[in-house]
Amino acid sequence: MEDDNILRQQRIKKSQELRDQGVDLYPSFNGAENKIGEILSLFADREDLPAAETAPLLRTAGRLMTVRDFGKSLFFHVQDGTGRMQGYLKKDQVGAETFALFKKLDIGDFVGLAGVLFRTRTGELTLLVKEAALLSKALLPLPEKFHGLTDVEQRYRQRYLDLLVNPSVRQIFETRSRIIAFIRSFMNDRGFLEVETPMMQPIPGGATAKPFKTYHNTLDMPLFLRIAPELYLKRLVIGGLERVFEINRNFRNEGISIQHNPEFTMMEFYQAYATYQDLMAFTEKLVSELAEAVRGTLTFSYQGESIDLTPPWQKISFLEALRDLGGLPAAVLNDPIRAVELAREQGAQLRPGDGPGKALTKIFEQVVEPKLRQPTFITGYPIEVSPLAKRSRENPDLTDRFELFVAGREIANGFTELNDPLDQRDRFMEQMKAHEAGDDEAQVMDRDFVQALEYGLPPTAGEGIGIDRLVMLLTDAPSIREVILFPQLRPEN
RNA sequence: GGGCCGUUAACUCAGGAGGUAGAGUAUCUGCCUUUUAAGCAGAGAGUCGUUGGUUCGAGUCCAACACGGCCCA
């Protein structure tokens, strides 16, 4: 494939010439004592650089990104993980041999450098090179320096090039790392224990979604990639781990879109002796402090829209939202048959067994969710779509559950956990019926989990927060693929 | 699954109404010891996503397919 590429052939030829001269193209090296970012920040504001004759040599290394050749001297930029710095190589400083070697190098090659700092006429801090060595030879050329790499498909397929030449992409993933680190420490500070539960489950539970199926040869049994860790985390609460959290991947065998990737990252956490009300306050605090830490402000723009995360956030019940934001008349809200009819009229694909709870949820997704721009908690979801949540005392058709929306997207989902084992068994039975009626997303009876509940789950609240969507919001990313390093794509050929 | 758009040199992009493919960057050769999208002179570089079709002739028109993007379900 690349064998036809003349640029690659030229580099191979040059490499061979260097080898013939006894140059090791891929030597071992551990002498990058001074990172470029440190050098730059250390001397950025200093007018009086140490005199070139007396200054100690700075030793650094990085990838050659640009070269401006003047014959007997040349300027270049070298980039490492912390920054990019200009270097100045003069024949009379490094000697003819090193100079000739350096002239043979290509953009993309790694070099080790030793030198002293000076400022050019335009004031740019520059390393006057005293010693230079090739550290690793690149055979393929980097994308163009000015436009970078813009082809979306290639950016995802060759993310390493994207990261290398598009600084804003690198920033997104640095921010992502800081977001996860912040959340982890926020949870640790509040006494939550970080745990890891199975990614491969014999019964995929804890969410309404289609699973990926796999197979264990030795055990001779099918397994499913988890769609959620919920049922395992609750087993841990039963076991006395009263505050647990897990930050990890879930897998859902569904469509790919601007906000869906088959594997995505969730933080799920459970707290004994708490209610969904407590979790809303907790979420408000977590997300607003996170935004403050990551963006330095609670008001920022997301895709041109002004978002304000200043607490307290609006709370509206599911039914109120349908009435006030969705414009549904009370006649529909209170009439199960009318609700199902309306959902069908709006084009929702309801299955034979689907009741009013499902119908209203479909309508909600269509008419209310797009309107939830500023952070909003929606509370009191129908029991029909909440098989693991505690039934509401005020209305037996609803649950003590909430979802958080920002910019029209669901960010979090939490509820007071159903801890009545007999009720849970009945709910599973309802799900089984839906499954038999053709709902392949309906949840599957997990007898082992029900048995665990029979040993006693304390009053508990639990929640999942979609990390990718949170990262999108805080990095102003238009698509989930911009915050996942290697989004799922079809093979090229 | 449906609709719309895209795919041309290593990268970023032109290519009017069908007549043997162009630019900038990068690369190669030469000149140049403070440049920074360095400059000057010259050169090389393409299965125009794939496969068919229409035509004397297809990057261009038509069809199917592949991959990607956006919207809808």
Coordinates of C-alpha atoms (C1' of nucleotides) in Angstrom, one line a residue:
Chain A
M1 CA 0.0 0.0 0.0
E2 CA 2.5 2.7 1.2
D3 CA 5.1 0.9 -0.9
D4 CA 4.0 3.0 -3.9
N5 CA 4.5 6.2 -1.9
I6 CA 7.5 8.0 -3.3
L7 CA 7.9 10.1 -0.2
R8 CA 8.3 6.9 1.8
Q9 CA 10.7 5.5 -0.7
Q10 CA 12.9 8.6 -0.4
R11 CA 13.0 8.3 3.3
I12 CA 13.9 4.6 3.2
K13 CA 16.7 5.5 0.9
K14 CA 18.0 8.3 3.2
S15 CA 17.7 6.0 6.1
Q16 CA 19.9 3.4 4.4
E17 CA 22.5 6.1 3.7
L18 CA 22.5 7.1 7.4
R19 CA 22.8 3.4 8.4
D20 CA 25.7 3.0 6.0
Q21 CA 27.4 5.9 7.7
G22 CA 27.1 4.0 11.0
V23 CA 24.1 6.1 12.4
D24 CA 21.8 4.1 14.7
L25 CA 18.3 5.2 13.5
Y26 CA 16.6 3.9 16.6
P27 CA 19.0 4.2 19.5
S28 CA 18.0 3.8 23.2
F29 CA 17.8 7.2 24.9
N30 CA 16.8 8.5 28.3
G31 CA 18.4 11.9 28.3
A32 CA 15.4 14.2 27.9
E33 CA 16.2 16.0 31.2
N34 CA 14.4 19.2 30.4
K35 CA 10.9 19.1 29.1
I36 CA 10.2 21.8 26.5
G37 CA 7.2 23.2 28.4
E38 CA 9.4 23.6 31.5
I39 CA 12.1 25.4 29.6
L40 CA 9.6 27.8 28.1
S41 CA 7.8 28.6 31.3
L42 CA 11.0 28.9 33.3
F43 CA 12.5 31.5 30.9
A44 CA 9.4 33.0 29.4
D45 CA 9.6 36.2 31.3
R46 CA 13.3 36.5 31.8
E47 CA 14.9 39.4 29.9
D48 CA 18.4 38.4 31.0
L49 CA 19.2 35.0 29.8
P50 CA 22.5 33.5 31.1
A51 CA 25.4 34.2 28.9
A52 CA 25.8 31.6 26.2
E53 CA 29.4 30.9 27.2
T54 CA 28.6 30.2 30.9
A55 CA 25.1 28.8 30.8
P56 CA 24.7 25.0 31.6
L57 CA 23.5 23.0 28.6
L58 CA 19.8 22.2 28.5
R59 CA 19.1 18.7 27.4
T60 CA 15.8 18.0 25.7
A61 CA 14.2 15.8 23.0
G62 CA 11.2 15.8 20.8
R63 CA 9.7 15.5 17.3
L64 CA 10.9 17.7 14.5
M65 CA 7.8 19.7 13.3
T66 CA 9.2 22.4 11.0
V67 CA 12.5 23.2 9.4
R68 CA 13.7 26.5 7.8
D69 CA 17.1 25.8 6.1
F70 CA 19.5 28.6 5.4
G71 CA 22.4 26.7 4.0
K72 CA 25.0 26.9 6.8
S73 CA 22.4 27.3 9.5
L74 CA 18.8 26.3 10.0
F75 CA 15.8 27.1 12.3
F76 CA 13.4 24.3 13.3
H77 CA 10.6 23.7 15.8
V78 CA 10.7 20.6 18.0
Q79 CA 7.7 19.4 20.0
D80 CA 7.4 17.1 23.0
G81 CA 4.4 16.2 25.2
T82 CA 4.6 19.6 27.0
G83 CA 5.1 22.1 24.2
R84 CA 6.9 23.3 21.1
M85 CA 10.2 25.2 21.0
Q86 CA 12.3 26.7 18.3
G87 CA 15.9 25.6 17.8
Y88 CA 18.7 27.2 15.9
L89 CA 21.4 25.0 14.4
K90 CA 24.6 26.6 13.1
K91 CA 27.3 24.7 11.3
D92 CA 30.1 26.5 13.2
Q93 CA 28.5 25.6 16.5
V94 CA 27.9 21.9 16.1
G95 CA 30.6 21.0 13.5
A96 CA 30.3 19.8 10.0
E97 CA 29.5 16.2 10.8
T98 CA 26.5 16.8 13.1
F99 CA 25.3 19.6 10.7
A100 CA 25.4 17.2 7.7
L101 CA 23.5 14.6 9.7
F102 CA 20.8 17.1 10.8
K103 CA 20.3 18.2 7.2
K104 CA 19.4 14.6 6.3
L105 CA 16.6 14.5 8.9
D106 CA 13.0 14.8 8.1
I107 CA 10.0 16.4 9.7
G108 CA 8.5 13.8 12.0
D109 CA 11.9 12.5 13.1
F110 CA 12.8 12.5 16.9
V111 CA 15.9 14.3 17.9
G112 CA 17.9 14.8 21.1
L113 CA 19.3 18.2 21.6
A114 CA 21.7 20.0 24.0
G115 CA 22.1 23.8 23.9
V116 CA 21.7 27.2 25.5
L117 CA 18.8 29.6 25.2
F118 CA 18.8 32.9 23.4
R119 CA 16.2 35.3 22.0
T120 CA 15.8 35.9 18.3
R121 CA 15.2 39.4 16.8
T122 CA 11.5 38.8 17.2
G123 CA 11.9 37.8 20.8
E124 CA 11.2 34.1 20.5
L125 CA 13.0 32.0 23.0
T126 CA 15.2 29.7 21.0
L127 CA 17.7 26.9 21.8
L128 CA 21.1 27.5 20.2
V129 CA 22.1 23.9 19.6
K130 CA 25.5 22.6 20.7
E131 CA 24.8 18.9 20.3
A132 CA 22.2 17.0 18.3
A133 CA 21.4 13.3 17.6
L134 CA 18.8 11.3 15.8
L135 CA 16.6 9.4 18.3
S136 CA 13.9 7.8 16.0
K137 CA 13.4 7.9 12.2
A138 CA 10.0 8.5 10.7
L139 CA 9.3 7.0 7.3
L140 CA 6.0 8.7 6.5
P141 CA 5.4 12.4 6.3
L142 CA 3.2 14.3 8.8
P143 CA 0.1 16.2 7.6
E144 CA 0.5 19.7 6.4
K145 CA 1.7 22.2 9.0
F146 CA -0.8 25.0 8.4
H147 CA -4.2 23.2 8.0
G148 CA -3.3 20.1 10.0
L149 CA -5.5 17.1 9.5
T150 CA -9.1 17.9 8.8
D151 CA -10.6 14.9 7.1
V152 CA -12.9 13.6 9.9
E153 CA -12.6 10.0 8.9
Q154 CA -8.9 10.0 8.8
R155 CA -8.8 11.9 12.1
Y156 CA -10.6 9.1 13.8
R157 CA -8.8 6.3 12.0
Q158 CA -5.4 7.8 12.6
R159 CA -6.0 9.5 15.9
Y160 CA -2.3 9.7 16.6
L161 CA -1.9 12.1 13.7
D162 CA -4.9 14.1 14.8
L163 CA -3.3 14.4 18.3
L164 CA 0.0 15.3 16.9
V165 CA -1.0 18.2 14.6
N166 CA -4.2 19.5 16.1
P167 CA -3.5 21.0 19.5
S168 CA -7.2 21.5 20.3
V169 CA -7.8 17.8 20.0
R170 CA -5.0 17.0 22.4
Q171 CA -6.6 19.6 24.8
I172 CA -9.9 17.8 24.7
F173 CA -8.4 14.6 25.9
E174 CA -6.3 16.3 28.5
T175 CA -9.5 17.9 29.8
R176 CA -11.2 14.5 29.7
S177 CA -8.5 13.1 31.9
R178 CA -8.8 16.0 34.4
I179 CA -12.6 15.6 34.5
I180 CA -12.3 11.9 35.4
A181 CA -9.5 12.7 38.0
F182 CA -11.7 15.3 39.5
I183 CA -14.7 13.1 39.8
R184 CA -12.6 10.3 41.3
S185 CA -11.2 12.5 43.9
F186 CA -14.6 14.1 44.6
M187 CA -16.0 10.6 45.3
N188 CA -13.0 9.5 47.3
D189 CA -13.3 12.6 49.5
R190 CA -16.8 11.6 50.4
G191 CA -16.1 8.1 51.5
F192 CA -17.0 6.3 48.3
L193 CA -15.1 3.1 47.6
E194 CA -14.0 2.6 44.0
V195 CA -14.8 -0.9 42.7
E196 CA -14.7 -2.9 39.6
T197 CA -17.6 -5.3 38.7
P198 CA -17.9 -7.7 35.8
M199 CA -17.8 -6.4 32.3
M200 CA -18.9 -9.9 31.1
Q201 CA -22.2 -10.9 32.6
P202 CA -24.2 -14.1 32.3
I203 CA -27.4 -12.0 32.5
P204 CA -27.2 -8.4 31.1
G205 CA -29.0 -6.2 33.6
G206 CA -29.4 -2.8 35.0
A207 CA -30.6 -0.9 32.0
T208 CA -33.0 -1.1 29.1
A209 CA -30.7 -1.8 26.1
K210 CA -29.6 -4.5 23.7
P211 CA -26.4 -6.3 24.7
F212 CA -23.4 -7.6 22.8
K213 CA -23.1 -11.3 23.1
T214 CA -19.9 -13.3 23.5
Y215 CA -18.9 -16.8 24.5
H216 CA -16.6 -18.4 27.1
N217 CA -15.0 -21.5 25.6
T218 CA -13.9 -23.3 28.8
L219 CA -17.0 -22.6 30.7
D220 CA -19.0 -23.4 27.6
M221 CA -21.4 -20.6 28.2
P222 CA -22.6 -17.4 26.6
L223 CA -21.8 -14.1 28.2
F224 CA -22.9 -10.6 27.6
L225 CA -20.9 -7.4 27.7
R226 CA -22.5 -5.4 30.4
I227 CA -25.0 -2.7 29.5
A228 CA -24.7 -1.4 33.1
P229 CA -23.0 -2.4 36.4
E230 CA -26.1 -1.6 38.5
L231 CA -27.1 -5.0 39.8
Y232 CA -23.5 -5.8 40.8
L233 CA -23.0 -2.5 42.6
K234 CA -26.2 -3.1 44.6
R235 CA -25.0 -6.5 45.6
L236 CA -22.0 -4.7 47.1
V237 CA -24.3 -2.4 49.1
I238 CA -26.1 -5.5 50.4
G239 CA -22.6 -6.7 51.4
G240 CA -22.0 -3.7 53.5
L241 CA -20.0 -1.5 51.1
E242 CA -22.4 1.4 51.8
R243 CA -20.8 3.9 49.4
V244 CA -19.4 2.5 46.1
F245 CA -18.7 3.9 42.7
E246 CA -17.3 2.6 39.4
I247 CA -16.0 4.5 36.4
N248 CA -16.0 2.2 33.4
R249 CA -17.3 1.3 30.1
N250 CA -20.8 0.1 29.2
F251 CA -21.6 -1.6 25.9
R252 CA -24.9 -1.2 24.1
N253 CA -25.6 -2.9 20.8
E254 CA -27.5 0.0 19.2
G255 CA -27.2 2.7 16.7
I256 CA -24.2 5.1 16.4
S257 CA -25.0 8.8 16.4
I258 CA -23.7 12.2 17.4
Q259 CA -24.3 11.2 21.1
H260 CA -24.1 7.4 21.0
N261 CA -21.0 5.1 20.7
P262 CA -21.4 1.4 21.2
E263 CA -19.0 1.6 24.2
F264 CA -19.2 4.6 26.4
T265 CA -18.1 5.6 29.9
M266 CA -20.3 5.9 32.9
M267 CA -19.8 6.7 36.5
E268 CA -22.3 4.7 38.6
F269 CA -22.5 5.1 42.3
Y270 CA -24.6 4.0 45.2
Q271 CA -25.1 5.4 48.6
A272 CA -26.9 3.7 51.5
Y273 CA -29.3 5.7 53.6
A274 CA -29.9 8.3 50.9
T275 CA -32.7 9.2 48.6
Y276 CA -33.0 10.5 45.0
Q277 CA -33.4 13.9 46.5
D278 CA -30.0 13.7 48.1
L279 CA -28.5 12.6 44.8
M280 CA -29.9 15.6 43.0
A281 CA -28.2 17.9 45.5
F282 CA -25.0 15.7 45.2
T283 CA -25.1 15.9 41.4
E284 CA -25.6 19.7 41.4
K285 CA -22.6 20.1 43.6
L286 CA -20.4 17.6 41.7
V287 CA -21.1 19.0 38.2
S288 CA -20.9 22.7 39.2
E289 CA -17.7 22.2 41.1
L290 CA -16.3 20.2 38.2
A291 CA -17.2 23.0 35.7
E292 CA -15.5 25.5 38.0
A293 CA -12.4 23.4 38.3
V294 CA -12.2 22.5 34.6
R295 CA -13.5 25.7 32.9
G296 CA -13.1 28.2 35.7
T297 CA -16.7 29.3 35.3
L298 CA -20.2 28.1 35.6
T299 CA -21.5 30.0 32.6
F300 CA -20.1 29.1 29.3
S301 CA -21.1 28.5 25.7
Y302 CA -21.9 25.1 24.3
Q303 CA -22.2 25.0 20.5
G304 CA -23.1 28.7 20.5
E305 CA -25.7 28.3 23.2
S306 CA -25.1 30.0 26.6
I307 CA -25.3 27.4 29.5
D308 CA -25.5 28.4 33.1
L309 CA -24.7 25.7 35.7
T310 CA -25.1 28.0 38.7
P311 CA -27.1 26.1 41.4
P312 CA -29.9 25.6 42.2
W313 CA -31.1 23.9 39.1
Q314 CA -34.6 23.8 38.0
K315 CA -36.7 20.8 39.0
I316 CA -39.9 19.8 37.2
S317 CA -41.8 16.6 37.5
F318 CA -42.2 14.4 34.5
L319 CA -45.9 15.0 34.2
E320 CA -45.6 18.7 34.7
A321 CA -43.0 18.9 32.0
L322 CA -45.3 17.0 29.6
R323 CA -48.1 19.5 30.4
D324 CA -46.2 22.8 30.7
L325 CA -43.3 22.2 28.2
G326 CA -44.9 19.6 26.0
G327 CA -48.3 21.1 25.9
L328 CA -50.1 17.9 26.6
P329 CA -53.7 18.3 27.8
A330 CA -54.7 16.8 31.1
A331 CA -57.1 14.6 29.1
V332 CA -54.2 12.8 27.6
L333 CA -52.0 12.7 30.8
N334 CA -54.8 11.1 32.8
D335 CA -56.1 8.7 30.1
P336 CA -53.9 5.7 29.5
I337 CA -55.6 4.8 26.2
R338 CA -55.4 8.4 24.9
A339 CA -51.7 8.5 25.8
V340 CA -50.9 5.4 23.8
E341 CA -52.9 6.7 20.9
L342 CA -51.1 10.1 20.9
A343 CA -47.7 8.4 21.0
R344 CA -48.7 6.3 17.9
E345 CA -49.9 9.4 16.1
Q346 CA -46.5 11.0 16.7
G347 CA -44.9 8.1 15.0
A348 CA -43.5 6.3 18.1
Q349 CA -43.0 2.6 17.5
L350 CA -44.8 1.1 20.4
R351 CA -45.0 -2.7 20.9
P352 CA -48.2 -4.5 21.7
G353 CA -47.6 -4.8 25.4
D354 CA -46.5 -1.1 25.8
G355 CA -48.6 0.9 28.3
P356 CA -49.1 4.5 29.0
G357 CA -45.9 4.9 30.9
K358 CA -43.9 3.9 27.8
A359 CA -46.1 6.0 25.6
L360 CA -45.6 9.1 27.7
T361 CA -41.9 8.5 27.8
K362 CA -41.7 8.4 24.0
I363 CA -43.7 11.6 23.8
F364 CA -41.5 13.1 26.4
E365 CA -38.3 12.3 24.4
Q366 CA -39.8 14.0 21.4
V367 CA -41.4 17.1 22.7
V368 CA -39.8 17.9 26.1
E369 CA -36.2 16.8 26.0
P370 CA -35.2 19.2 23.1
K371 CA -36.5 22.0 25.3
L372 CA -34.4 21.3 28.3
R373 CA -31.5 23.6 27.6
Q374 CA -30.4 24.8 31.0
P375 CA -29.6 22.2 33.7
T376 CA -32.9 20.7 34.7
F377 CA -33.9 17.7 36.9
I378 CA -36.9 15.8 35.7
T379 CA -38.5 13.8 38.5
G380 CA -41.1 11.1 38.9
Y381 CA -40.7 8.8 35.9
P382 CA -43.3 6.1 35.2
I383 CA -42.9 2.8 36.9
E384 CA -43.3 1.1 33.6
V385 CA -40.0 2.4 32.4
S386 CA -38.2 2.2 35.8
P387 CA -38.2 -1.4 36.8
L388 CA -35.4 -1.0 39.4
A389 CA -36.6 2.2 41.1
K390 CA -38.6 2.6 44.3
R391 CA -42.3 3.3 43.8
S392 CA -43.4 6.8 44.7
R393 CA -45.5 7.1 47.9
E394 CA -47.7 9.8 46.3
N395 CA -48.4 8.1 43.1
P396 CA -48.0 4.3 42.6
D397 CA -47.7 4.7 38.9
L398 CA -44.5 6.8 39.3
T399 CA -41.0 6.2 40.9
D400 CA -38.6 8.2 43.0
R401 CA -36.4 8.8 40.1
F402 CA -34.8 11.7 38.2
E403 CA -32.9 12.5 35.1
L404 CA -30.6 15.5 34.6
F405 CA -30.7 17.2 31.2
V406 CA -28.4 19.9 29.9
A407 CA -28.5 21.3 26.3
G408 CA -31.3 18.9 25.5
R409 CA -29.3 15.8 26.4
E410 CA -29.6 13.3 29.3
I411 CA -26.5 13.6 31.4
A412 CA -27.5 11.6 34.5
N413 CA -30.1 9.2 35.7
G414 CA -30.7 8.4 39.4
F415 CA -33.2 7.0 41.8
T416 CA -34.1 5.7 45.2
E417 CA -33.4 2.0 44.7
L418 CA -36.2 -0.6 44.9
N419 CA -35.2 -2.7 47.9
D420 CA -38.4 -4.7 48.3
P421 CA -37.4 -8.1 46.9
L422 CA -41.0 -9.3 46.2
D423 CA -41.8 -6.1 44.4
Q424 CA -38.6 -6.5 42.4
R425 CA -39.5 -10.0 41.5
D426 CA -42.9 -8.8 40.2
R427 CA -41.3 -6.0 38.2
F428 CA -39.0 -8.5 36.6
M429 CA -42.0 -10.6 35.7
E430 CA -43.6 -7.6 34.0
Q431 CA -40.4 -7.1 32.1
M432 CA -40.4 -10.8 31.1
K433 CA -43.9 -10.3 29.7
A434 CA -42.8 -7.3 27.7
H435 CA -39.9 -9.4 26.4
E436 CA -42.2 -12.1 25.3
A437 CA -44.5 -9.5 23.7
G438 CA -41.5 -8.6 21.5
D439 CA -39.6 -5.9 23.4
D440 CA -36.0 -7.1 23.0
E441 CA -34.8 -4.4 25.2
A442 CA -36.9 -5.4 28.2
Q443 CA -34.9 -6.5 31.2
V444 CA -34.3 -10.1 32.1
M445 CA -35.1 -11.8 35.4
D446 CA -32.0 -12.0 37.5
R447 CA -32.9 -14.6 40.2
D448 CA -29.5 -14.3 41.9
F449 CA -30.0 -10.6 42.2
V450 CA -33.5 -11.0 43.7
Q451 CA -32.1 -13.5 46.1
A452 CA -29.4 -11.0 47.2
L453 CA -32.2 -8.5 47.8
E454 CA -33.9 -11.0 50.0
Y455 CA -30.9 -10.8 52.4
G456 CA -31.7 -7.1 52.7
L457 CA -30.7 -4.0 50.8
P458 CA -30.7 -0.9 53.1
P459 CA -32.6 2.2 51.9
T460 CA -30.2 3.3 49.1
A461 CA -30.0 5.7 46.2
G462 CA -28.0 5.2 43.1
E463 CA -27.1 7.1 39.9
G464 CA -25.3 6.9 36.6
I465 CA -23.5 9.9 35.1
G466 CA -22.6 9.8 31.4
I467 CA -19.0 10.8 31.3
D468 CA -18.7 11.2 27.6
R469 CA -21.6 13.6 27.4
L470 CA -20.3 15.5 30.4
V471 CA -16.9 15.9 28.6
M472 CA -18.8 17.0 25.4
L473 CA -20.5 19.7 27.4
L474 CA -17.4 21.0 29.1
T475 CA -15.2 20.9 26.0
D476 CA -17.8 22.3 23.7
A477 CA -17.6 19.1 21.5
P478 CA -20.4 18.7 18.9
S479 CA -20.1 14.9 18.7
I480 CA -19.3 12.1 21.1
R481 CA -16.7 11.0 18.7
E482 CA -14.7 14.1 19.5
V483 CA -14.3 13.0 23.1
I484 CA -13.7 9.3 22.5
L485 CA -10.1 8.6 21.4
F486 CA -11.0 5.7 19.0
P487 CA -14.7 5.9 18.1
Q488 CA -16.2 2.8 16.5
L489 CA -15.9 2.8 12.7
R490 CA -16.2 0.2 10.0
P491 CA -13.0 -1.2 8.7
E492 CA -11.8 0.7 5.7
N493 CA -11.7 -2.3 3.4
Chain B
rG1 C1' -33.5 1.1 7.6
rG2 C1' -34.6 6.1 4.7
rG3 C1' -33.0 11.1 2.8
rC4 C1' -29.1 14.7 1.7
rC5 C1' -23.8 15.7 1.2
rG6 C1' -18.7 14.1 0.6
rU7 C1' -14.4 10.8 -1.3
rU8 C1' -9.0 14.3 -6.8
rA9 C1' -0.9 14.1 -5.0
rA10 C1' 1.6 12.5 1.7
rC11 C1' -1.8 16.9 3.7
rU12 C1' -5.3 21.2 2.5
rC13 C1' -8.1 22.2 -1.7
rA14 C1' -9.5 24.0 -7.1
rG15 C1' -11.2 21.6 -11.5
rG16 C1' -17.8 26.4 -15.5
rA17 C1' -21.8 23.2 -19.9
rG18 C1' -17.8 15.8 -21.1
rG19 C1' -12.0 16.9 -24.7
rU20 C1' -5.5 13.1 -21.8
rA21 C1' -5.6 16.6 -14.2
rG22 C1' -4.0 22.0 -11.3
rA23 C1' -2.4 25.2 -6.8
rG24 C1' -0.4 25.8 -1.8
rU25 C1' 2.1 22.9 1.9
rA26 C1' 5.3 18.7 2.1
rU27 C1' 9.3 16.2 -0.9
rC28 C1' 13.9 16.3 -4.3
rU29 C1' 18.1 19.6 -6.6
rG30 C1' 20.7 24.3 -6.3
rC31 C1' 21.6 29.3 -3.5
rC32 C1' 21.2 31.6 1.3
rU33 C1' 24.2 31.9 9.2
rU34 C1' 18.1 35.6 13.1
rU35 C1' 13.9 32.6 10.1
rU36 C1' 9.0 31.5 11.8
rA37 C1' 2.9 29.7 6.8
rA38 C1' 11.2 32.1 5.7
rG39 C1' 12.8 33.5 0.6
rC40 C1' 14.6 32.7 -4.7
rA41 C1' 15.3 29.2 -9.1
rG42 C1' 14.1 24.4 -10.9
rA43 C1' 12.1 19.2 -10.6
rG44 C1' 9.4 15.0 -9.4
rA45 C1' 4.9 13.3 -7.4
rG46 C1' -2.2 11.0 -9.2
rU47 C1' -5.7 3.5 -10.2
rC48 C1' -9.6 11.3 -9.6
rG49 C1' -13.1 5.7 -3.5
rU50 C1' -14.5 0.7 -6.3
rU51 C1' -17.1 -1.7 -10.3
rG52 C1' -20.2 -1.3 -14.4
rG53 C1' -22.8 1.8 -18.0
rU54 C1' -23.7 6.0 -21.7
rU55 C1' -20.3 8.4 -25.2
rC56 C1' -15.7 8.9 -30.6
rG57 C1' -14.0 10.6 -25.6
rA58 C1' -15.8 10.5 -18.4
rG59 C1' -12.6 13.5 -12.5
rU60 C1' -17.1 15.6 -14.9
rC61 C1' -23.3 12.2 -16.9
rC62 C1' -26.0 7.5 -15.1
rA63 C1' -26.3 3.0 -11.9
rA64 C1' -24.7 -0.2 -8.1
rC65 C1' -21.4 -0.8 -4.1
rA66 C1' -17.7 0.8 -0.2
rC67 C1' -16.3 4.2 3.6
rG68 C1' -17.4 8.8 6.1
rG69 C1' -20.5 13.1 7.7
rC70 C1' -25.3 15.4 8.9
rC71 C1' -30.6 14.7 9.4
rC72 C1' -34.8 11.4 10.2
rA73 C1' -36.7 6.5 12.1

